[in-house]
Amino acid sequence: MLASEVNDMSAFPADFRERTKDLKVAIVHYWLVNMRGGEKVVEALLDLFPQAVIITHVYDRDKISDKINAQDIRETFVSRLPGARKHYQKYLPFMPRALEQMDLQEFDLVISSESGPAKGIIPRPDATHLCYCHSPMRYIWDHYHAYRASAGRLARLAMPSLAHRLRIWDVTTAMRVDRFAANSGFVSQRIKSFYRREADVIFPPVACAEFAPVPAEEVGDHYLLAGELVAYKRPDLAVDAFTQSGRKLVVVGDGEMRASLEARAGSNVTFMGRVPFAELKRQFASCRALVFPGEEDFGIVPVEVMASGRPVVAYASGGALDTVIPGVSGVYFDGQTVSDLNAAIEQIEASPLLEASSDIRAHALKFDEAVFQAQFAQFALSSLEEKGTCRRFAEAGADRDPA
């Protein structure tokens, strides 16, 4: 991908590197046990702050990228609890205290990467604390009842008391953050609802350079469903809709619902399971369109498919409202019903979007990782200036300089 291909959504601050290179920076990430969207954000933050120390509850080196592994990584005491690397989520009640026991007095800038407990650290009063929020903790807020209903008997009994205490702590610690950034308008609204705080919207980084359209003759006659086959993503809706319509659907991914989905699917629905990245990219570029039937905080897969030149048929909720633009990169359906989804499929079949690969890719570039870095750099610099951290740091540095 050429640099000129990226939409100039915001200019990278010219003096950013010089002004931040000597800042002591900590990135607080809830846990490092796999490489998903949150961990990709950490990698992008490391491009901006290569000197950063990473603080996390649990760290599994074998499942994390070389880029993150190269940093100074410090774990909370949760990592020393029995079986923590595998059963870390069971230690959620200990995580607030674990965060507050971490000594962050050496750091001028603290960036918490929030989806699980991360923002509750206690930085110096004169340090700047920025929170990049992927989502307020779903299991204690708007998804609480769904999580409790699917939990085991003991967890169901414990959750009301635990969630109540965590909600109080979660709201209280929102006051420790100088500024919030949300990964979508949907998450920004949830931050306002739960924390009563405003949040800038900075979309997460998407590696658009890794995806590309294919010639028109290589586009197939099938639609695509990609991701974990779990209830909140609503793969059942896609399988039922395509079984009813008879159109071809390819399902990429695995999860707890796979067996039940295969049992109810028609012969026109093909399950591929997990596939290598090269095959995933081929599927993204060769499908007629992606079907995205669930509600997600942002949803990186739709943007990756759009970077591959293909449109998206999305449920009109969540992060898709930021990324899927009707008539530009896809179509919406308003109700999570078979009839609504099939009506949207008919709509896209009658639209010019199936032949608009270059325009769809151009739209996807608004979410490229270069745009994220430029926007977060501006966000960080303005926050440091507002708090006065950069100025105090520069003055302290001058006092230390023997010249």
mmCIF file with all atom_site columns, N, CA and C in Angstrom, residues 374-401:
data_model
loop_
_atom_site.group_PDB
_atom_site.id
_atom_site.type_symbol
_atom_site.label_atom_id
_atom_site.label_alt_id
_atom_site.label_comp_id
_atom_site.label_asym_id
_atom_site.label_entity_id
_atom_site.label_seq_id
_atom_site.pdbx_PDB_ins_code
_atom_site.Cartn_x
_atom_site.Cartn_y
_atom_site.Cartn_z
_atom_site.occupancy
_atom_site.B_iso_or_equiv
_atom_site.pdbx_formal_charge
_atom_site.auth_seq_id
_atom_site.auth_comp_id
_atom_site.auth_asym_id
_atom_site.auth_atom_id
_atom_site.pdbx_PDB_model_num
ATOM 1  N N  . ALA A 1 374 ? -1.631 8.714  13.831 1.00 0.00 ? 374 ALA A N  1
ATOM 2  C CA . ALA A 1 374 ? -1.670 10.174 13.722 1.00 0.00 ? 374 ALA A CA 1
ATOM 3  C C  . ALA A 1 374 ? -2.682 10.757 14.706 1.00 0.00 ? 374 ALA A C  1
ATOM 4  N N  . GLN A 1 375 ? -3.850 10.143 14.787 1.00 0.00 ? 375 GLN A N  1
ATOM 5  C CA . GLN A 1 375 ? -4.890 10.669 15.668 1.00 0.00 ? 375 GLN A CA 1
ATOM 6  C C  . GLN A 1 375 ? -4.534 10.476 17.139 1.00 0.00 ? 375 GLN A C  1
ATOM 7  N N  . PHE A 1 376 ? -3.959 9.310  17.487 1.00 0.00 ? 376 PHE A N  1
ATOM 8  C CA . PHE A 1 376 ? -3.612 9.101  18.894 1.00 0.00 ? 376 PHE A CA 1
ATOM 9  C C  . PHE A 1 376 ? -2.446 9.994  19.296 1.00 0.00 ? 376 PHE A C  1
ATOM 10 N N  . ALA A 1 377 ? -1.512 10.234 18.386 1.00 0.00 ? 377 ALA A N  1
ATOM 11 C CA . ALA A 1 377 ? -0.395 11.129 18.687 1.00 0.00 ? 377 ALA A CA 1
ATOM 12 C C  . ALA A 1 377 ? -0.904 12.530 19.000 1.00 0.00 ? 377 ALA A C  1
ATOM 13 N N  . GLN A 1 378 ? -1.854 13.009 18.208 1.00 0.00 ? 378 GLN A N  1
ATOM 14 C CA . GLN A 1 378 ? -2.436 14.323 18.479 1.00 0.00 ? 378 GLN A CA 1
ATOM 15 C C  . GLN A 1 378 ? -3.183 14.333 19.816 1.00 0.00 ? 378 GLN A C  1
ATOM 16 N N  . PHE A 1 379 ? -3.929 13.273 20.063 1.00 0.00 ? 379 PHE A N  1
ATOM 17 C CA . PHE A 1 379 ? -4.676 13.135 21.319 1.00 0.00 ? 379 PHE A CA 1
ATOM 18 C C  . PHE A 1 379 ? -3.726 13.156 22.516 1.00 0.00 ? 379 PHE A C  1
ATOM 19 N N  . ALA A 1 380 ? -2.629 12.403 22.423 1.00 0.00 ? 380 ALA A N  1
ATOM 20 C CA . ALA A 1 380 ? -1.668 12.336 23.526 1.00 0.00 ? 380 ALA A CA 1
ATOM 21 C C  . ALA A 1 380 ? -0.980 13.681 23.747 1.00 0.00 ? 380 ALA A C  1
ATOM 22 N N  . LEU A 1 381 ? -0.532 14.315 22.674 1.00 0.00 ? 381 LEU A N  1
ATOM 23 C CA . LEU A 1 381 ? 0.166  15.592 22.819 1.00 0.00 ? 381 LEU A CA 1
ATOM 24 C C  . LEU A 1 381 ? -0.736 16.659 23.421 1.00 0.00 ? 381 LEU A C  1
ATOM 25 N N  . SER A 1 382 ? -1.961 16.755 22.935 1.00 0.00 ? 382 SER A N  1
ATOM 26 C CA . SER A 1 382 ? -2.866 17.781 23.472 1.00 0.00 ? 382 SER A CA 1
ATOM 27 C C  . SER A 1 382 ? -3.181 17.497 24.938 1.00 0.00 ? 382 SER A C  1
ATOM 28 N N  . SER A 1 383 ? -3.262 16.223 25.318 1.00 0.00 ? 383 SER A N  1
ATOM 29 C CA . SER A 1 383 ? -3.541 15.864 26.708 1.00 0.00 ? 383 SER A CA 1
ATOM 30 C C  . SER A 1 383 ? -2.357 16.188 27.606 1.00 0.00 ? 383 SER A C  1
ATOM 31 N N  . LEU A 1 384 ? -1.159 15.885 27.144 1.00 0.00 ? 384 LEU A N  1
ATOM 32 C CA . LEU A 1 384 ? 0.052  16.201 27.902 1.00 0.00 ? 384 LEU A CA 1
ATOM 33 C C  . LEU A 1 384 ? 0.191  17.702 28.090 1.00 0.00 ? 384 LEU A C  1
ATOM 34 N N  . GLU A 1 385 ? -0.133 18.454 27.047 1.00 0.00 ? 385 GLU A N  1
ATOM 35 C CA . GLU A 1 385 ? -0.055 19.909 27.124 1.00 0.00 ? 385 GLU A CA 1
ATOM 36 C C  . GLU A 1 385 ? -1.104 20.452 28.096 1.00 0.00 ? 385 GLU A C  1
ATOM 37 N N  . GLU A 1 386 ? -2.313 19.908 28.021 1.00 0.00 ? 386 GLU A N  1
ATOM 38 C CA . GLU A 1 386 ? -3.392 20.359 28.901 1.00 0.00 ? 386 GLU A CA 1
ATOM 39 C C  . GLU A 1 386 ? -3.058 20.118 30.362 1.00 0.00 ? 386 GLU A C  1
ATOM 40 N N  . LYS A 1 387 ? -2.472 18.961 30.662 1.00 0.00 ? 387 LYS A N  1
ATOM 41 C CA . LYS A 1 387 ? -2.109 18.626 32.049 1.00 0.00 ? 387 LYS A CA 1
ATOM 42 C C  . LYS A 1 387 ? -0.818 19.322 32.470 1.00 0.00 ? 387 LYS A C  1
ATOM 43 N N  . GLY A 1 388 ? -0.032 19.736 31.473 1.00 0.00 ? 388 GLY A N  1
ATOM 44 C CA . GLY A 1 388 ? 1.251  20.366 31.777 1.00 0.00 ? 388 GLY A CA 1
ATOM 45 C C  . GLY A 1 388 ? 2.375  19.378 31.979 1.00 0.00 ? 388 GLY A C  1
ATOM 46 N N  . THR A 1 389 ? 2.140  18.106 31.690 1.00 0.00 ? 389 THR A N  1
ATOM 47 C CA . THR A 1 389 ? 3.153  17.076 31.923 1.00 0.00 ? 389 THR A CA 1
ATOM 48 C C  . THR A 1 389 ? 4.397  17.318 31.086 1.00 0.00 ? 389 THR A C  1
ATOM 49 N N  . CYS A 1 390 ? 4.220  17.614 29.789 1.00 0.00 ? 390 CYS A N  1
ATOM 50 C CA . CYS A 1 390 ? 5.378  17.847 28.920 1.00 0.00 ? 390 CYS A CA 1
ATOM 51 C C  . CYS A 1 390 ? 6.195  19.035 29.413 1.00 0.00 ? 390 CYS A C  1
ATOM 52 N N  . ARG A 1 391 ? 5.516  20.093 29.816 1.00 0.00 ? 391 ARG A N  1
ATOM 53 C CA . ARG A 1 391 ? 6.220  21.296 30.254 1.00 0.00 ? 391 ARG A CA 1
ATOM 54 C C  . ARG A 1 391 ? 7.017  21.011 31.524 1.00 0.00 ? 391 ARG A C  1
ATOM 55 N N  . ARG A 1 392 ? 6.398  20.361 32.501 1.00 0.00 ? 392 ARG A N  1
ATOM 56 C CA . ARG A 1 392 ? 7.107  20.054 33.736 1.00 0.00 ? 392 ARG A CA 1
ATOM 57 C C  . ARG A 1 392 ? 8.259  19.105 33.481 1.00 0.00 ? 392 ARG A C  1
ATOM 58 N N  . PHE A 1 393 ? 8.010  18.136 32.546 1.00 0.00 ? 393 PHE A N  1
ATOM 59 C CA . PHE A 1 393 ? 9.074  17.193 32.232 1.00 0.00 ? 393 PHE A CA 1
ATOM 60 C C  . PHE A 1 393 ? 10.264 17.925 31.612 1.00 0.00 ? 393 PHE A C  1
ATOM 61 N N  . ALA A 1 394 ? 9.989  18.844 30.678 1.00 0.00 ? 394 ALA A N  1
ATOM 62 C CA . ALA A 1 394 ? 11.051 19.595 30.005 1.00 0.00 ? 394 ALA A CA 1
ATOM 63 C C  . ALA A 1 394 ? 11.826 20.452 31.013 1.00 0.00 ? 394 ALA A C  1
ATOM 64 N N  . GLU A 1 395 ? 11.094 21.074 31.943 1.00 0.00 ? 395 GLU A N  1
ATOM 65 C CA . GLU A 1 395 ? 11.747 21.901 32.942 1.00 0.00 ? 395 GLU A CA 1
ATOM 66 C C  . GLU A 1 395 ? 12.618 21.067 33.864 1.00 0.00 ? 395 GLU A C  1
ATOM 67 N N  . ALA A 1 396 ? 12.095 19.884 34.249 1.00 0.00 ? 396 ALA A N  1
ATOM 68 C CA . ALA A 1 396 ? 12.882 19.007 35.105 1.00 0.00 ? 396 ALA A CA 1
ATOM 69 C C  . ALA A 1 396 ? 14.120 18.518 34.381 1.00 0.00 ? 396 ALA A C  1
ATOM 70 N N  . GLY A 1 397 ? 13.968 18.214 33.093 1.00 0.00 ? 397 GLY A N  1
ATOM 71 C CA . GLY A 1 397 ? 15.110 17.767 32.310 1.00 0.00 ? 397 GLY A CA 1
ATOM 72 C C  . GLY A 1 397 ? 16.179 18.834 32.213 1.00 0.00 ? 397 GLY A C  1
ATOM 73 N N  . ALA A 1 398 ? 15.756 20.089 32.052 1.00 0.00 ? 398 ALA A N  1
ATOM 74 C CA . ALA A 1 398 ? 16.705 21.197 31.966 1.00 0.00 ? 398 ALA A CA 1
ATOM 75 C C  . ALA A 1 398 ? 17.456 21.342 33.291 1.00 0.00 ? 398 ALA A C  1
ATOM 76 N N  . ASP A 1 399 ? 16.743 21.154 34.415 1.00 0.00 ? 399 ASP A N  1
ATOM 77 C CA . ASP A 1 399 ? 17.388 21.252 35.720 1.00 0.00 ? 399 ASP A CA 1
ATOM 78 C C  . ASP A 1 399 ? 18.419 20.156 35.914 1.00 0.00 ? 399 ASP A C  1
ATOM 79 N N  . ARG A 1 400 ? 18.146 18.986 35.317 1.00 0.00 ? 400 ARG A N  1
ATOM 80 C CA . ARG A 1 400 ? 19.082 17.861 35.481 1.00 0.00 ? 400 ARG A CA 1
ATOM 81 C C  . ARG A 1 400 ? 20.287 17.985 34.563 1.00 0.00 ? 400 ARG A C  1
ATOM 82 N N  . ASP A 1 401 ? 20.148 18.757 33.480 1.00 0.00 ? 401 ASP A N  1
ATOM 83 C CA . ASP A 1 401 ? 21.190 18.854 32.461 1.00 0.00 ? 401 ASP A CA 1
ATOM 84 C C  . ASP A 1 401 ? 22.375 19.673 33.016 1.00 0.00 ? 401 ASP A C  1
#
